[in-house]
PDB file of C-alpha atoms in Angstrom:
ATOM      1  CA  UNK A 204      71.758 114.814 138.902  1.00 75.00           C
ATOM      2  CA  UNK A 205      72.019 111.724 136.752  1.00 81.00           C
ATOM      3  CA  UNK A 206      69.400 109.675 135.687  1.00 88.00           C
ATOM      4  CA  UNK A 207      69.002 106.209 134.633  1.00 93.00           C
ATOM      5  CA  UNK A 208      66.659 104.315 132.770  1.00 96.00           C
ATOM      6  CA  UNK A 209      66.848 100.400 131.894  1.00 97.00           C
ATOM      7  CA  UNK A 210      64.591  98.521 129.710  1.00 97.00           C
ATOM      8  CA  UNK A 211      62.837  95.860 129.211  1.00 97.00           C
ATOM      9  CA  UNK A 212      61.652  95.402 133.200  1.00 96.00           C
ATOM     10  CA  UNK A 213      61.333  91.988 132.398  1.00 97.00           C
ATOM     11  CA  UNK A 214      62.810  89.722 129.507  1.00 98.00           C
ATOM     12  CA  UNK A 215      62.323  86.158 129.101  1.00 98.00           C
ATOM     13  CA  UNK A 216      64.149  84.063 126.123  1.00 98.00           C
ATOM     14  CA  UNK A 217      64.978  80.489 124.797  1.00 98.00           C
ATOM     15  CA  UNK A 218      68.073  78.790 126.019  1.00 98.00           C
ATOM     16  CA  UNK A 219      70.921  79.706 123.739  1.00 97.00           C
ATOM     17  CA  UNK A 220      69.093  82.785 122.142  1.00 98.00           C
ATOM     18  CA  UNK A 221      70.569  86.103 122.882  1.00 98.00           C
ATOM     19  CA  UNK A 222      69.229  88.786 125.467  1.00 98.00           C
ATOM     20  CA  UNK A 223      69.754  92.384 124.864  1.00 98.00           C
ATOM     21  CA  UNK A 224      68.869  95.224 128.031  1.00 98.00           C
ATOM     22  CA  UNK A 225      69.138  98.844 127.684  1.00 98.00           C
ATOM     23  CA  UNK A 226      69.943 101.867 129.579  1.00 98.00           C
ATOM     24  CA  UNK A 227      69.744 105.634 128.937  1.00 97.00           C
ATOM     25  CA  UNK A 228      71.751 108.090 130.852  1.00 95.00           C
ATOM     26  CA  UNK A 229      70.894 111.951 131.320  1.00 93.00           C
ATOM     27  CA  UNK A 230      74.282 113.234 132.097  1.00 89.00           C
ATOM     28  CA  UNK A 231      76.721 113.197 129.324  1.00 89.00           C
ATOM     29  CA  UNK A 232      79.529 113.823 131.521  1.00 86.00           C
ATOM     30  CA  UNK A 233      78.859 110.582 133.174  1.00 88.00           C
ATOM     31  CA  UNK A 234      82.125 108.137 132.300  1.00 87.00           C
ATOM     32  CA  UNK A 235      81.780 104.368 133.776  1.00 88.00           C
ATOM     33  CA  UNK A 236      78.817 102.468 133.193  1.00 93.00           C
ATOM     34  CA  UNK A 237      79.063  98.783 135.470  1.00 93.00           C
ATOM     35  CA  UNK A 238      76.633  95.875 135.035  1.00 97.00           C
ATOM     36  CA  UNK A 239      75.409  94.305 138.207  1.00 97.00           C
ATOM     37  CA  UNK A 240      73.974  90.543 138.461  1.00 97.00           C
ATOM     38  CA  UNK A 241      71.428  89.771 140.826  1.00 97.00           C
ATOM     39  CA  UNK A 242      70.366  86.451 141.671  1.00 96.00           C
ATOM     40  CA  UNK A 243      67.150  85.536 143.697  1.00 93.00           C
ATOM     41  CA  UNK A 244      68.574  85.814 147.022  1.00 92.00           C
ATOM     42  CA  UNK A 245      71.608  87.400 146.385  1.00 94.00           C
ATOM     43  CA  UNK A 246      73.635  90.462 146.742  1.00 96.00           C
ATOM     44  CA  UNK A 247      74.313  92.197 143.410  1.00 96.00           C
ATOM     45  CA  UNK A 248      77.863  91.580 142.052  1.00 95.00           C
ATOM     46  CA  UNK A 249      79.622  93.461 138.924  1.00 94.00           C
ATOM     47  CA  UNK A 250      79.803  91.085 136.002  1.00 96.00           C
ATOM     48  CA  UNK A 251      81.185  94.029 133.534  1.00 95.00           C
ATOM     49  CA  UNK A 252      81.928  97.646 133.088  1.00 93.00           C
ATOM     50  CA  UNK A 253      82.724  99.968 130.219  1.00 92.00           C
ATOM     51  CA  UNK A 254      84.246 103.152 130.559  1.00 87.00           C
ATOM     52  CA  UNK A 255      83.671 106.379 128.247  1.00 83.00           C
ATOM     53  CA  UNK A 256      87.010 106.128 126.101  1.00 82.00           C
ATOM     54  CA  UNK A 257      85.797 102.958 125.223  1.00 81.00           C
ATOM     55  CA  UNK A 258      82.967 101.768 122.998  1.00 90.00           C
ATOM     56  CA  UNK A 259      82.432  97.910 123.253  1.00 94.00           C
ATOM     57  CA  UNK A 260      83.886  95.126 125.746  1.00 94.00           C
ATOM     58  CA  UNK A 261      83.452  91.663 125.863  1.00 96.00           C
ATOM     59  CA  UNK A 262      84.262  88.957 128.399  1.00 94.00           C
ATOM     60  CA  UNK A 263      83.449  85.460 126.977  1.00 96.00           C
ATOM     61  CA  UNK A 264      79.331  85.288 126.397  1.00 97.00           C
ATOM     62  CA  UNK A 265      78.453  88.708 127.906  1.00 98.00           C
ATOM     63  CA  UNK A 266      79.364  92.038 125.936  1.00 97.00           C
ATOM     64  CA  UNK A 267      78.547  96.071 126.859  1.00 97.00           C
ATOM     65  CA  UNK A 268      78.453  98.511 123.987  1.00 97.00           C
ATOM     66  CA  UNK A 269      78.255 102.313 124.810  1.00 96.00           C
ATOM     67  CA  UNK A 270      77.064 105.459 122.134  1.00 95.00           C
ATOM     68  CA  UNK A 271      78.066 108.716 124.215  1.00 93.00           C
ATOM     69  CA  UNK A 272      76.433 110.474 121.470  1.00 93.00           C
ATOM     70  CA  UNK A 273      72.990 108.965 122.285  1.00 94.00           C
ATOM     71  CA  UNK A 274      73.667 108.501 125.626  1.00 95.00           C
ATOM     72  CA  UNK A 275      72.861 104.846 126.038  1.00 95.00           C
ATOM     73  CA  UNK A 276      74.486 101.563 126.532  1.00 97.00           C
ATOM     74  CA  UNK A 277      73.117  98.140 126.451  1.00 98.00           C
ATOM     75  CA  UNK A 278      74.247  94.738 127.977  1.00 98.00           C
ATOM     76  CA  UNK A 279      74.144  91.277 125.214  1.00 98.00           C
ATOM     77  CA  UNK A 280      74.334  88.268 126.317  1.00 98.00           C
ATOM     78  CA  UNK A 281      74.621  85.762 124.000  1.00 97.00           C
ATOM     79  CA  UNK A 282      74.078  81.730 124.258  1.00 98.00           C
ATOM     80  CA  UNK A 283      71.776  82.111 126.744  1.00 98.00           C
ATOM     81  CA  UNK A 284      71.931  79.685 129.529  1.00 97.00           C
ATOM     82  CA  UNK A 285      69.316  79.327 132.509  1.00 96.00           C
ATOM     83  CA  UNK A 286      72.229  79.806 135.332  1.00 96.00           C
ATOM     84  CA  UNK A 287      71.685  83.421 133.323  1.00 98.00           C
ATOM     85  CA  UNK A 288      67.950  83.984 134.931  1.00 98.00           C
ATOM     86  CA  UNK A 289      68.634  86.547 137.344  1.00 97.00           C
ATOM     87  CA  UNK A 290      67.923  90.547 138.220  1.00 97.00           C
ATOM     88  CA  UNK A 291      70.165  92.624 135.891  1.00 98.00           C
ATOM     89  CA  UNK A 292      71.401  96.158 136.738  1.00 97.00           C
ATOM     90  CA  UNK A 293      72.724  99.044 134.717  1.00 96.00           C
ATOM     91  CA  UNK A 294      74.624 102.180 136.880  1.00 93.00           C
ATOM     92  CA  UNK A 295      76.380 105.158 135.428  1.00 91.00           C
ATOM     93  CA  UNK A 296      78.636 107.103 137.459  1.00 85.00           C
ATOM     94  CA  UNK A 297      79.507 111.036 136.663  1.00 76.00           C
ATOM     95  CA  UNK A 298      83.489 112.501 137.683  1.00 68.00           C
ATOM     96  CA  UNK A 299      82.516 115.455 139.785  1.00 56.00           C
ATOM     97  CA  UNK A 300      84.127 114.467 142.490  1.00 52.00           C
ATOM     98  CA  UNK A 301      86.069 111.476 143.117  1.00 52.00           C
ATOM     99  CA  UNK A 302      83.528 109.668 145.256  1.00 58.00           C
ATOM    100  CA  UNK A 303      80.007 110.459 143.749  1.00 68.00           C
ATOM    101  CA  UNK A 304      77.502 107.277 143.889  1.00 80.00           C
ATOM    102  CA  UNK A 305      76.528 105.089 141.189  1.00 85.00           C
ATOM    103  CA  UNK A 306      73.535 106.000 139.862  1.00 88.00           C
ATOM    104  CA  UNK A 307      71.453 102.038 139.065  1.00 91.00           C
ATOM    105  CA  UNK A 308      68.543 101.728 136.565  1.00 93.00           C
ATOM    106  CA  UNK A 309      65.434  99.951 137.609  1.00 93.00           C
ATOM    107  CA  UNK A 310      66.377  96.622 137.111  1.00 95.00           C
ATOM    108  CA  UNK A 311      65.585  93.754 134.812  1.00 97.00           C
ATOM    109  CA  UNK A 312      64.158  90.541 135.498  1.00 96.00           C
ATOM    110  CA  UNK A 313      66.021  87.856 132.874  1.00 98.00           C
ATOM    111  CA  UNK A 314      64.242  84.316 132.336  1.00 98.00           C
ATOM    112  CA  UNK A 315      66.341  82.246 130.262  1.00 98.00           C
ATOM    113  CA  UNK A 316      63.364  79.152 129.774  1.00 96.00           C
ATOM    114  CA  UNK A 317      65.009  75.986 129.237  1.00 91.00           C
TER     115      UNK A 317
ATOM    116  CA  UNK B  13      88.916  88.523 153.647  1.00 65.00           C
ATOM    117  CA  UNK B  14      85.030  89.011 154.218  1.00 79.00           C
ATOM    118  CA  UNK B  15      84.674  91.785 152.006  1.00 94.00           C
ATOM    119  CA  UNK B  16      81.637  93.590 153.471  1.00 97.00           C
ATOM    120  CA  UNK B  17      79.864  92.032 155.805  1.00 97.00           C
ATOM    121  CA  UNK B  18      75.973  93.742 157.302  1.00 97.00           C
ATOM    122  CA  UNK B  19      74.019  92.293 160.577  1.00 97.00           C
ATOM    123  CA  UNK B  20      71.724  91.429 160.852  1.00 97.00           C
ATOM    124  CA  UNK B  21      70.670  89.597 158.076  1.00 97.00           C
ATOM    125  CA  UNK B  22      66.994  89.394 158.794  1.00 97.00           C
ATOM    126  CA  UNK B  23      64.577  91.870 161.136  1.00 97.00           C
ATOM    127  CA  UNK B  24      61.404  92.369 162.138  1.00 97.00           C
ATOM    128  CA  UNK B  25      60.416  95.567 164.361  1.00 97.00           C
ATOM    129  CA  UNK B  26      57.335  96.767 165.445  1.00 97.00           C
ATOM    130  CA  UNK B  27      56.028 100.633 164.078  1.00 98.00           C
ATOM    131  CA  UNK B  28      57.762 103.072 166.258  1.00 97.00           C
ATOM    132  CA  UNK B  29      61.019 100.660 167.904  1.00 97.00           C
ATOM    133  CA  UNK B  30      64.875 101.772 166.089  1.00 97.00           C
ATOM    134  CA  UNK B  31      67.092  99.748 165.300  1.00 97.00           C
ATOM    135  CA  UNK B  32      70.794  99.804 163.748  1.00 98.00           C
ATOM    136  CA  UNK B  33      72.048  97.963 160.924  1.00 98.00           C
ATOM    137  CA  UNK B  34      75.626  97.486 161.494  1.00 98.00           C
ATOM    138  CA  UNK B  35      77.952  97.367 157.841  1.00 98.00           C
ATOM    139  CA  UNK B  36      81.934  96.402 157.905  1.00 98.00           C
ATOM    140  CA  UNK B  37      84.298  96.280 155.232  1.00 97.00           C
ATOM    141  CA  UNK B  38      88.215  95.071 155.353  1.00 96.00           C
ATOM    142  CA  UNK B  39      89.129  96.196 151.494  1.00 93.00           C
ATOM    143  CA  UNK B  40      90.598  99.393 153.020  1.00 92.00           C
ATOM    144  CA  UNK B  41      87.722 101.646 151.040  1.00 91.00           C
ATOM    145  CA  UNK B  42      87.241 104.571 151.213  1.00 89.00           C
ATOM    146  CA  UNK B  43      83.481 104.870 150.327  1.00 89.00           C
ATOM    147  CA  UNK B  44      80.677 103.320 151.612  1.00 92.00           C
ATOM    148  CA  UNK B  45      77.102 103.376 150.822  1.00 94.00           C
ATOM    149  CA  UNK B  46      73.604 102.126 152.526  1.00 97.00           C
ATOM    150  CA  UNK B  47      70.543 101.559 149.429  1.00 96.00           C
ATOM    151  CA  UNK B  48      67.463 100.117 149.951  1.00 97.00           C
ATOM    152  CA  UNK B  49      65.553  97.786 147.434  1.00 96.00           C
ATOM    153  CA  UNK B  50      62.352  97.024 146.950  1.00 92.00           C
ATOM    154  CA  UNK B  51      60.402  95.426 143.635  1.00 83.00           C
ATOM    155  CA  UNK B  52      60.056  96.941 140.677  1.00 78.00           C
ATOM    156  CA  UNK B  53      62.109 100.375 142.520  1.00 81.00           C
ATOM    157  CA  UNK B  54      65.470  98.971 141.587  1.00 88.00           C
ATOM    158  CA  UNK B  55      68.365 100.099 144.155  1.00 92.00           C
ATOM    159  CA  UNK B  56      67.917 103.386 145.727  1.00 92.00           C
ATOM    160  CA  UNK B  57      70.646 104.876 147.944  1.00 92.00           C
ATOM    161  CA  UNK B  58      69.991 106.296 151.169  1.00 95.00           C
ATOM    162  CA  UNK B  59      73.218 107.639 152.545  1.00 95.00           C
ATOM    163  CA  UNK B  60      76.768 107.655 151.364  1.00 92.00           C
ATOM    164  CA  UNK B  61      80.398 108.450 153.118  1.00 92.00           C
ATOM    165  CA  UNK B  62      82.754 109.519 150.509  1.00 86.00           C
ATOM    166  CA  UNK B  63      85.321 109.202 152.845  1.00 86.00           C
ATOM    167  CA  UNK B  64      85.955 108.750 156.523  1.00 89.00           C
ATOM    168  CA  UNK B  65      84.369 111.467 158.482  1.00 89.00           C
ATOM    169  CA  UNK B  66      81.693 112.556 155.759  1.00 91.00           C
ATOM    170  CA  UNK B  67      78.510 111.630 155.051  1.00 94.00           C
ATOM    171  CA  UNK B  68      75.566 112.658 152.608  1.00 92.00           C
ATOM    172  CA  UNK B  69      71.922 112.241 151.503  1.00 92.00           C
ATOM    173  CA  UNK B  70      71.211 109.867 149.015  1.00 90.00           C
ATOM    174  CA  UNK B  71      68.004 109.887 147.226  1.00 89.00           C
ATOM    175  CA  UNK B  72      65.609 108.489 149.718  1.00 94.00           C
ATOM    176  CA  UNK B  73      67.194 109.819 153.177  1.00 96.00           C
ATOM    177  CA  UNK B  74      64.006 110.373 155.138  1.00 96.00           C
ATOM    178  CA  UNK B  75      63.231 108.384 158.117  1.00 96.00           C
ATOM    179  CA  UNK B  76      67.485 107.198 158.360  1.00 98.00           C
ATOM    180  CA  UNK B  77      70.397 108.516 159.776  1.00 97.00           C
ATOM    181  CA  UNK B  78      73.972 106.900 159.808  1.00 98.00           C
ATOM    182  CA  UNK B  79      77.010 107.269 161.297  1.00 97.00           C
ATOM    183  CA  UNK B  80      80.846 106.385 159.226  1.00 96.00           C
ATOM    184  CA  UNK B  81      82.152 105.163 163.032  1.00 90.00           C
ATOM    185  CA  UNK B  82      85.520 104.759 160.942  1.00 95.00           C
ATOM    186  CA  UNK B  83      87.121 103.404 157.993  1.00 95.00           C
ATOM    187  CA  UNK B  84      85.783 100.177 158.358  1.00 97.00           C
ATOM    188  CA  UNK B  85      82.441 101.015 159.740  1.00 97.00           C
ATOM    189  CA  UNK B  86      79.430 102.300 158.418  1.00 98.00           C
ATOM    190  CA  UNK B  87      75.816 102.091 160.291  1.00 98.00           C
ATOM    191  CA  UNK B  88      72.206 102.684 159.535  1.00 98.00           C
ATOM    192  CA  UNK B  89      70.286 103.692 162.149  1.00 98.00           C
ATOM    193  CA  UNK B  90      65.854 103.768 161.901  1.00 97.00           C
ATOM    194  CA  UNK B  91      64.589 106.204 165.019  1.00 93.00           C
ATOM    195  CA  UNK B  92      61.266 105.111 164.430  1.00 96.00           C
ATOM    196  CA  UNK B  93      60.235 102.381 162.135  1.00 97.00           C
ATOM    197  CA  UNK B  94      57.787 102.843 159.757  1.00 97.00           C
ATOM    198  CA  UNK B  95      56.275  99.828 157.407  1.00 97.00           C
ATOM    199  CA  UNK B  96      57.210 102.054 154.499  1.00 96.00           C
ATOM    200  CA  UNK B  97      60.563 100.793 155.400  1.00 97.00           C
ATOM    201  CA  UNK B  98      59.771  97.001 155.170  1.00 97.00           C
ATOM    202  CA  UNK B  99      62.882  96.677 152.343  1.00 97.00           C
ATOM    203  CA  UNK B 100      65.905  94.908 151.835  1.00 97.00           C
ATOM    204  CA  UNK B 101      68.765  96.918 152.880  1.00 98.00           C
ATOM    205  CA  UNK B 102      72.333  96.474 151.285  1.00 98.00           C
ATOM    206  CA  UNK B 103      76.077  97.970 152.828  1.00 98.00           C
ATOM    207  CA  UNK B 104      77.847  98.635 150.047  1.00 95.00           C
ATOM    208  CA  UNK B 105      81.715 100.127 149.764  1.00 93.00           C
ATOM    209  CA  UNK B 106      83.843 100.936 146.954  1.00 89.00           C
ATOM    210  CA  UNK B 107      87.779 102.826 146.347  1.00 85.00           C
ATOM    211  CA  UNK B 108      86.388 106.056 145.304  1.00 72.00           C
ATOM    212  CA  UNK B 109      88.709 106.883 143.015  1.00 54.00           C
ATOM    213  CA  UNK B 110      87.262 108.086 139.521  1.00 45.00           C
ATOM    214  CA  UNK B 111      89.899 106.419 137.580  1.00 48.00           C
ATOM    215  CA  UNK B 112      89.932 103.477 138.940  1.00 54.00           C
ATOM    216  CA  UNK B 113      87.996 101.540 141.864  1.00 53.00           C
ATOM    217  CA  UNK B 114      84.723 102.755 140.813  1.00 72.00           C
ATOM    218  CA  UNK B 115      83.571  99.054 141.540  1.00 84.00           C
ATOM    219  CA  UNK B 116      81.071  98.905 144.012  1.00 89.00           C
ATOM    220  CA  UNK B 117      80.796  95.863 146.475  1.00 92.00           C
ATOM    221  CA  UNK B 118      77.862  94.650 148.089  1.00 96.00           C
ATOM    222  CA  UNK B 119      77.124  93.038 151.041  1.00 97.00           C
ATOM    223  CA  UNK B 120      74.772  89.981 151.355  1.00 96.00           C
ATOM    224  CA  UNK B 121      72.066  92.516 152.589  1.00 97.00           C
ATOM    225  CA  UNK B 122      69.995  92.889 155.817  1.00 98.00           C
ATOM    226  CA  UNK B 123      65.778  91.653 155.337  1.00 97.00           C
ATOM    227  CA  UNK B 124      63.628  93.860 157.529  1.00 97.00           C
ATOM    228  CA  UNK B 125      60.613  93.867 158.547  1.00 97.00           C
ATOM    229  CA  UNK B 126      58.129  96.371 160.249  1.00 97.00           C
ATOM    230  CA  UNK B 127      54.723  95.452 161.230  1.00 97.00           C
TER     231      UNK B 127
END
């Protein structure tokens, strides 16, 4: 089955620098890749997904970029703000059948110190 | 609309009692899912219904069982509590459909724990 793995585990950065997480997938046939956001508390909620046709998306600070070939994608946020501190999950989904889970990474613990 | 919505939202049990956690959604999905969270272990599913009628093991099944009541309705049931299963429990429910819908949505989550 598919594996994920997300790094850092933790990540802490200056207001208004960038933050850059990680993930590696194991199965290449795997073809949406969503970004969860997890604040203390919360329930996770999608903030941005890339499917495999596509190679980069952005919505306004927060960008995914994907490399099928090396199997990885990674999540940049950029202008860092503290309201950004939160748990940050990567998931990669494969198409054998219609309703197969999401496969999550680890998580990663953002700071954004102010 | 609620979305998906899990009670109750916080449990404690003694080692041995069961218990259900009760999950709803109203987005007319057709796939639900139960994970469990804990630190550093990230979200691990338990169960999952791909659609109504079916269900199947997620990666940490032991110890759970659940029953897809309906459409709407998806519930976790512990026979026997352990403290291994102190966690954080989440409902979760998505459209299914690989080409669109894969977006998962979570409830608020359920904290229980065993002592």
């Amino acid at each position: 089955g598919e594996n994920v793995e997300q790094h850092p585990s933790t990540l802490s950065v200056q207001e208004g620098d960038s933050a850059v997480i990680k993930c590696t997938y194991s199965d290449s046939a795997s073809n949406y890749f969503p970004w969860y956001k997890q604040e203390l508390g919360k329930r996770p909620q999608l903030i941005i997904d890339i499917r495999s046709n596509v190679g980069e998306k952005k919505d306004q600070r927060i960008a995914v970029t994907l490399n099928k070939t090396a199997k990885h994608f990674s999540l940049h946020i950029t202008e860092t703000q503290p309201e950004d501190s939160a748990v940050y999950f990567c998931a990669a989904k494969t198409p054998l059948s219609g309703n197969t889970p999401l496969v999550f990474g680890k998580g990663t613990r953002l700071s954004v110190i102010a | 609309n609620a979305g998906v919505t899990q009670t109750p939202k916080f449990q404690v049990l003694k080692t041995g009692q069961s218990m259900t956690l009760q999950c709803a959604q109203d987005m007319n999905h057709n796939s639900m899912y139960w994970y469990r969270q804990d630190p550093g272990m990230g979200l691990r599913l338990i169960y999952y219904s791909a659609s109504e009628g079916t269900t199947d093991k997620g990666e940490v099944p032991n110890g759970y069982n659940v029953s897809r009541l309906n459409k709407r309705e998806f519930s976790l049931r512990l026979e026997s509590a352990a403290p291994s299963q102190t966690s954080v429990y989440f409902c979760a429910s998505s459209a299914g459909s690989t080409t669109s819908g894969n977006t998962i949505y979570f409830g608020e989550g359920s904290w229980l724990t065993v002592v």
